[in-house]
XYZ file of C-alpha atoms in Angstrom:
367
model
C 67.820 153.585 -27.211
C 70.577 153.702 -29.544
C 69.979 153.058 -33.431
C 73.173 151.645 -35.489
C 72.718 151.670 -39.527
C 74.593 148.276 -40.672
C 76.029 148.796 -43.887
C 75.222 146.741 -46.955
C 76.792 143.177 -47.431
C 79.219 142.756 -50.756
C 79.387 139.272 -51.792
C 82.325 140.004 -54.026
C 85.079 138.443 -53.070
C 87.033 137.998 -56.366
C 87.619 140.519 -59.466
C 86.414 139.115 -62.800
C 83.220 138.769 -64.811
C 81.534 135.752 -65.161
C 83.289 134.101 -62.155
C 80.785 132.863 -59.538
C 82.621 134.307 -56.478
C 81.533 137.851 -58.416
C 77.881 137.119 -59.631
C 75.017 136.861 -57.171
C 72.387 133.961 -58.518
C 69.454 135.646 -60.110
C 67.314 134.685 -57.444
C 69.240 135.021 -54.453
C 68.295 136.898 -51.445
C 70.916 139.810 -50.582
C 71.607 141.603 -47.313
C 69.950 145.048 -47.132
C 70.909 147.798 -44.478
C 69.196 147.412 -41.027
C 68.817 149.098 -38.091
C 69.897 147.354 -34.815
C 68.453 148.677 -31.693
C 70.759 148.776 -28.589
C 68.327 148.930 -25.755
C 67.969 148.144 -22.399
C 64.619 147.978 -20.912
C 62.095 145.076 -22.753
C 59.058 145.004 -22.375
C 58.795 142.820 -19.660
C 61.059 144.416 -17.664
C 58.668 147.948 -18.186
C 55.654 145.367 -17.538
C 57.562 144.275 -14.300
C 58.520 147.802 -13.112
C 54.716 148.815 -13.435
C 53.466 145.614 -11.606
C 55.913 145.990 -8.895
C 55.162 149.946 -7.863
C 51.217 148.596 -8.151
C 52.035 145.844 -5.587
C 53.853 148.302 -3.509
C 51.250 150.901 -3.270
C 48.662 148.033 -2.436
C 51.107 146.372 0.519
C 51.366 150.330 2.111
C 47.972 150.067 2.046
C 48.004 146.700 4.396
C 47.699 148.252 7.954
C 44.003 149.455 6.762
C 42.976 146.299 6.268
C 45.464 143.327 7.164
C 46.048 141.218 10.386
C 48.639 142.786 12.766
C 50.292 139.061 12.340
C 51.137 139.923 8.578
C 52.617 143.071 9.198
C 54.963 141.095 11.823
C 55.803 138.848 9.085
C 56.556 141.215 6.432
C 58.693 143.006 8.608
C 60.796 140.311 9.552
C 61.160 138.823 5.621
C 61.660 142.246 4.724
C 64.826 142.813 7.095
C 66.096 139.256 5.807
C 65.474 140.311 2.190
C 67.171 143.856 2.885
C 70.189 141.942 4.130
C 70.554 139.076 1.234
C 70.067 142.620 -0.966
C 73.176 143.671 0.139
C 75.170 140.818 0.897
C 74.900 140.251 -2.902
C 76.035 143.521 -4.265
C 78.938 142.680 -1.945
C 79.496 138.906 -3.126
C 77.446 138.519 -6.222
C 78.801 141.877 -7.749
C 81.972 142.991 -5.279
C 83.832 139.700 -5.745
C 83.595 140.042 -1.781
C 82.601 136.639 -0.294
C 81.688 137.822 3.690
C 80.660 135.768 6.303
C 80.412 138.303 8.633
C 77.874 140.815 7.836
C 76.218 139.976 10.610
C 78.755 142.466 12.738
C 77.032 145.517 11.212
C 73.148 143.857 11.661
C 73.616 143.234 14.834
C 76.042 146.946 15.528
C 72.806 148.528 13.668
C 70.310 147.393 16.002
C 72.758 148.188 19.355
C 73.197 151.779 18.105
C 69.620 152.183 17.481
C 68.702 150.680 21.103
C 71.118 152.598 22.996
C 69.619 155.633 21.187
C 66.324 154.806 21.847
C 66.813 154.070 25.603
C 69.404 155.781 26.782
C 69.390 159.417 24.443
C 65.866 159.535 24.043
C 65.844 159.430 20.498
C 62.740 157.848 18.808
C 63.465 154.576 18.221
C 62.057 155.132 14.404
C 64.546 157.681 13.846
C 67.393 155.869 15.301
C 66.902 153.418 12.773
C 68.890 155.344 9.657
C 71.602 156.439 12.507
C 72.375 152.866 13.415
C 72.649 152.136 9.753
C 74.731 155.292 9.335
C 77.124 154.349 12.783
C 77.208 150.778 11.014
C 78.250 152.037 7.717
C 81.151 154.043 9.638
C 82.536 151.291 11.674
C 82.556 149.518 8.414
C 85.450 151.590 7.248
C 88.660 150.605 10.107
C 87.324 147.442 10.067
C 88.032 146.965 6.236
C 91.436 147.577 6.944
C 91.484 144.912 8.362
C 89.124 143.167 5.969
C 91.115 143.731 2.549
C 94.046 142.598 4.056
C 92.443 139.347 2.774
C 91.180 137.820 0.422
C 89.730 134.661 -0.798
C 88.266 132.019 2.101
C 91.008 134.002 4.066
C 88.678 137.116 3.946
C 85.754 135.002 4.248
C 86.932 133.829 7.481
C 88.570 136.722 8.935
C 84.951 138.636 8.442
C 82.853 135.936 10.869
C 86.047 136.270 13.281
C 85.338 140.195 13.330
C 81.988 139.370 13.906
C 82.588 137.113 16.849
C 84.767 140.509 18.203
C 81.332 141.933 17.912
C 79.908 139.561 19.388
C 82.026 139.035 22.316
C 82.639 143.136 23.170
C 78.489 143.630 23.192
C 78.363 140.493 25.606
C 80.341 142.267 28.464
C 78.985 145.675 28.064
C 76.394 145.501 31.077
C 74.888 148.468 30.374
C 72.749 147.191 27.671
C 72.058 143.267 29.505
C 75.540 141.774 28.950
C 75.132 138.640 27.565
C 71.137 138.209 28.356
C 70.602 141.149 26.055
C 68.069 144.148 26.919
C 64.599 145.283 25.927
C 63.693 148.285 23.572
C 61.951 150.895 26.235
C 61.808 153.708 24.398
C 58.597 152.406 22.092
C 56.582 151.774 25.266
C 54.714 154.689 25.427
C 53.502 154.195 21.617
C 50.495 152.401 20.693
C 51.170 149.008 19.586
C 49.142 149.203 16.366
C 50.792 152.860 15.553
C 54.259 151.138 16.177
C 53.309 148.099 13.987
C 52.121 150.219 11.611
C 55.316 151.903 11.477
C 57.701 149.761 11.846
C 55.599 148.115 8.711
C 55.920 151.365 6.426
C 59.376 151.452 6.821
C 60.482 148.240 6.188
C 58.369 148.629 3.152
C 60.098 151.642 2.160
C 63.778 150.284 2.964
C 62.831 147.129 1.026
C 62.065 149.454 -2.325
C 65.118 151.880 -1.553
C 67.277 148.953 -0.920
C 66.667 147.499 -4.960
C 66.127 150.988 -6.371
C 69.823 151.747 -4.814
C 71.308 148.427 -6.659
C 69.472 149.133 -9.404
C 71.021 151.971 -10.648
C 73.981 151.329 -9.461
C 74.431 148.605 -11.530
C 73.333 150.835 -14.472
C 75.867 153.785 -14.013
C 79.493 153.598 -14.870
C 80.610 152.610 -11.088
C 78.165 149.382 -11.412
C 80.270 148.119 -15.020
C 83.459 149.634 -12.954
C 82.988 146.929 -10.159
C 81.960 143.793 -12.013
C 85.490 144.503 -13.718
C 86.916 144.443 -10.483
C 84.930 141.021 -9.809
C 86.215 139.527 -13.009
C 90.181 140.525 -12.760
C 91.424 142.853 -10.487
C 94.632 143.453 -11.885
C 93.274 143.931 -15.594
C 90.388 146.389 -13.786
C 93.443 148.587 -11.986
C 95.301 148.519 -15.481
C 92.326 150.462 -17.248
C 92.274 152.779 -14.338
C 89.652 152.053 -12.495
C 90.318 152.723 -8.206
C 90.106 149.688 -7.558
C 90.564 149.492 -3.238
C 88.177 153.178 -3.552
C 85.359 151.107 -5.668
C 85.311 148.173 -2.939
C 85.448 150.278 0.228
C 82.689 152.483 -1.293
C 81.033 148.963 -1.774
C 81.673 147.134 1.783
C 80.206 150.489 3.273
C 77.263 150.623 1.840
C 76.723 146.831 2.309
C 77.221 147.559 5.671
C 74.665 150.648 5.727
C 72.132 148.033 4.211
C 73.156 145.256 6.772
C 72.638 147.541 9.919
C 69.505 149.358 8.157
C 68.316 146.050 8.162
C 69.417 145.319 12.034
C 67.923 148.404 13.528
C 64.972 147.931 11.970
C 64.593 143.933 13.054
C 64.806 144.767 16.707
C 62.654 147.584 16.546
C 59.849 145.069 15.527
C 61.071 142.463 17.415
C 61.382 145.071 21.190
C 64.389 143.140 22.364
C 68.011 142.223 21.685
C 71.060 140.290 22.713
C 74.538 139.582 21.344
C 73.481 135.670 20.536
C 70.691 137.020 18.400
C 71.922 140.297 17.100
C 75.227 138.744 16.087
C 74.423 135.257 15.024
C 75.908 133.596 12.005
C 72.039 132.574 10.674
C 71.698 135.905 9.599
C 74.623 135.269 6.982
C 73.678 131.927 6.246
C 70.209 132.747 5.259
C 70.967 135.168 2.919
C 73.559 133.363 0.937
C 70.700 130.564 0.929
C 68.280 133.185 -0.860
C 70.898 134.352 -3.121
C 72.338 130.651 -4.197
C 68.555 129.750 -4.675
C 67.792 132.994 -6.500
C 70.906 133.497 -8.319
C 74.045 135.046 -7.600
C 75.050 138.318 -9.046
C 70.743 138.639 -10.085
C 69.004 141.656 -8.863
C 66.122 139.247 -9.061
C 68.087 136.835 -7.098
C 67.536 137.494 -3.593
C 63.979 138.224 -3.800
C 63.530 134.818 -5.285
C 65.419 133.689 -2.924
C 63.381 135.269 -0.186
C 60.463 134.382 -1.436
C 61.385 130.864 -1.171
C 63.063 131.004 2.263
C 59.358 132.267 3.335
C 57.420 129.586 2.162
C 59.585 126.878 3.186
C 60.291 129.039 6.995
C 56.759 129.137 7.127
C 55.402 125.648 6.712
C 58.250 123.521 7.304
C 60.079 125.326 10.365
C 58.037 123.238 12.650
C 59.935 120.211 11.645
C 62.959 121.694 13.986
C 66.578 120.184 12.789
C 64.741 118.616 9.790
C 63.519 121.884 8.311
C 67.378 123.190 8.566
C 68.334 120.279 6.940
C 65.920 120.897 4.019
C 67.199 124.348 3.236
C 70.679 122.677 2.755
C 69.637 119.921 0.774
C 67.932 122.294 -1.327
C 70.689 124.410 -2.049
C 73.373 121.264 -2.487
C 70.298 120.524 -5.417
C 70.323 124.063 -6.895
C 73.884 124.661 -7.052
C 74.840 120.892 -8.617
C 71.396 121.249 -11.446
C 70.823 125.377 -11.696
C 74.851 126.950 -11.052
C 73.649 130.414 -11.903
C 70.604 130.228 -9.539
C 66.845 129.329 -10.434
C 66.231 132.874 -11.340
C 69.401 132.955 -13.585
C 68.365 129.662 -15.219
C 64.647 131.196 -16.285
C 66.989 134.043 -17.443
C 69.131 132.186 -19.667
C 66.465 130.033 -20.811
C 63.648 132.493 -21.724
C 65.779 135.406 -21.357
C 63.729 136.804 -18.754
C 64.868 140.107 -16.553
C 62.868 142.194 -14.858
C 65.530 144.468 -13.642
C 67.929 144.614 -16.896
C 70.938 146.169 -16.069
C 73.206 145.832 -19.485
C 71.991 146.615 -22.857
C 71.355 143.953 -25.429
C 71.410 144.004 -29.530
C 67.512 144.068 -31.216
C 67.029 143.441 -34.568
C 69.519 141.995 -37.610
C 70.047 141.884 -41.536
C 67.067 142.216 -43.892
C 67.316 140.570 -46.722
C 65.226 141.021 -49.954
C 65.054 138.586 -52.747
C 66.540 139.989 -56.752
C-alpha cells in the first residue's frame, strides 16, 4: 500500500484585498491535506482469497467422503475450466482470438497415452509431459500462427487443428481414426485412480488461476494488455512485443494440453474426433463471454454456468446446444463485458484484483 500526501487547496486565484476571488467566506469549508491510499487488495478480495483456499482444502477432502460420480464430474468441469483459463489469458488478455486450442488438448492427451502405453510411464506422470510436449509444439506452429492476425489468425488456428486432427487419424499405432484405450491404468485400483486423477485436477485447477494471477500482477501482465490495446504504441515504449506473445501462446498451450492429458486419463480412452474436436473451443469461449472476457473471475463464472445448464438441460439433445447460444447472443447484446464484469462495474466487485485503485480524497474542515 502506497500513501500519497495531497497538498493543500489555494482558492486564490486573483491578487488584491477585498476582492472575492481572494477572500474565502467566513464560513466556508476549505480543503485540508489527505492521504490517498493506492492499494490493491479490498477487502473482499482478502475475504474471497480466504473462502476460496477453505473451499479447496474441503473439495481435497471429497474422496473420503463423496460419490465416485462427483469426482468424475469435477474432473471433467475442471479440465473444461483449466482450458477456458487459458484460452482467456490468450484472447481476453493476449489480444489472441484462437479457435484452435484444441490442437494442443487433444496433442496433450496423445503424448500422455503413448507414454502411458507404449513407454511405460505412469499415466499420472505423463500428464505434465504431455502438457510440456504440447507447450513445445506450440512454438513452430506459431510461426505459422503470427503470420496472422485478426479472423485470419482465428481461422488459420482451427485449420492447424484439423492438421492435428487429420495426422493422429492415420497413425494406426494408437487406433487410427477409432481412437485407442488408456492400458497403462489397468492394473490400478479404480477408486485409487479416481482418487487421483481427482487430486490433480484439483491441484491444476488452483495452479492454473494462481499462474494468471500473478501474472497479471507483475510487470509482464501490464506489458501484454499494452500489447492487446495497440501493438505498435506497446513496441514504441519497448516492450518485445512477438517475445511477450510467444511466451503467452506457449503457456496457453501448456494449460490447453495440461488440461487434455488429464481429460483422457479420467475418461481411459481417446480418438482424434474427440481429442481434437472444435467443442472444446467453443465451450470455453461460451464460459468466458458469459463470465467476462479479460476477468480472472470470468471463466469460472462461466464454468460454473456451463455446469448447471450441461447438467440439467443436456438431455434436451440439439435444444440444449441451442440454449447455450441463445444465451450468449443475450449476454453479449445486454452484459458486453460479461455477467461477472457487469457485477464488477456495478458494485465494483473483484475477487482477484489485479490493478491498483485510488482510496480516500480531500478533507475538508469548516473556518
Amino acid at each position: 500500500m502506497r500513501r500519497t500526501a495531497v497538498p493543500k487547496a489555494n482558492s486564490t486565484v486573483a491578487e488584491g484585498e477585498g476582492s472575492p476571488l481572494t477572500r474565502n467566506p467566513p464560513h466556508a469549508a476549505s480543503a485540508t491535506p489527505a492521504a490517498f491510499d493506492v492499494v490493491r487488495s479490498t477487502a473482499a478480495s482478502r475475504a474471497a482469497l480466504g473462502a476460496a483456499v477453505a473451499l479447496a482444502l474441503l473439495a481435497a477432502t471429497l474422496p473420503f467422503w463423496g460419490e465416485s460420480s462427483w469426482m468424475r464430474e469435477f474432473v471433467e468441469i475442471a479440465c473444461y475450466l483449466i482450458f477456458a483459463i487459458m484460452w482467456n489469458l490468450l484472447a481476453g488478455y493476449g489480444g489472441m482470438v484462437s479457435i484452435g486450442q484444441q490442437a494442443f488438448f487433444g496433442f496433450g492427451g496423445y503424448v500422455m497415452l503413448m507414454l502411458g502405453n507404449f513407454a511405460g510411464v505412469n499415466p499420472f506422470i505423463a500428464i505434465p509431459l504431455g502438457a510440456l510436449a504440447a507447450a513445445l509444439v506450440a512454438v513452430p506452429v506459431s510461426f505459422v500462427a503470427f503470420r496472422l492476425s485478426g479472423g485470419y489468425f482465428a481461422i488459420g488456428t482451427w485449420v492447424i487443428a484439423e492438421v492435428f486432427r487429420l495426422s493422429f487419424a492415420n497413425v494406426s499405432a494408437v487406433g487410427g481414426g477409432s481412437g485407442t484405450t488408456l492400458t497403462a491404468l489397468r492394473g490400478i485400483e479404480k477408486a485409487t485412480r479416481e482418487s487421483v486423477t481427482y487430486w490433480m485436477a484439483l491441484a491444476c485447477v488452483v495452479a492454473a488461476v494462481a499462474l494468471v494471477y500473478l501474472f497479471l500482477r507483475s510487470k509482464r501482465g501490464l506489458a501484454l494488455l499494452a500489447i492487446r490495446d495497440n501493438e505498435v504504441a506497446a513496441e514504441s515504449q519497448g516492450i518485445p512485443v512477438l517475445r511477450m506473445k510467444l511466451a503467452v501462446y506457449v503457456v496457453a498451450a501448456f494449460g490447453a494440453g495440461l488440461a487434455g492429458a488429464l481429460y483422457f486419463v479420467g475418461n481411459l480412452r481417446i480418438s482424434p474426433d474427440a481429442a481434437f474436436s472444435v467443442n472444446w473451443t467453443a465451450f470455453a469461449i461460451f464460459m468466458v463471454v458469459i463470465g467476462g472476457i479479460g476477468r480472472i473471475e470470468g471463466p469460472l463464472v462461466g464454468a460454473l454456468i456451463f455446469w448447471a445448464l450441461n447438467k440439467f438441460l443436456s438431455d434436451y439433445g440439439t435444444w440444449y446446444l441451442l440454449g447455450l447460444g441463445l444465451l450468449a447472443i443475450v449476454v453479449t447484446i445486454f452484459f458486453k463485458q460479461g455477467l461477472w464484469g457487469y457485477a464488477q462495474q456495478r458494485w465494483g466487485w473483484s475477487l482477484f484484483p489485479t490493478q491498483r485503485v485510488l482510496v480516500g480524497g480531500m478533507r475538508t474542515s469548516a473556518h
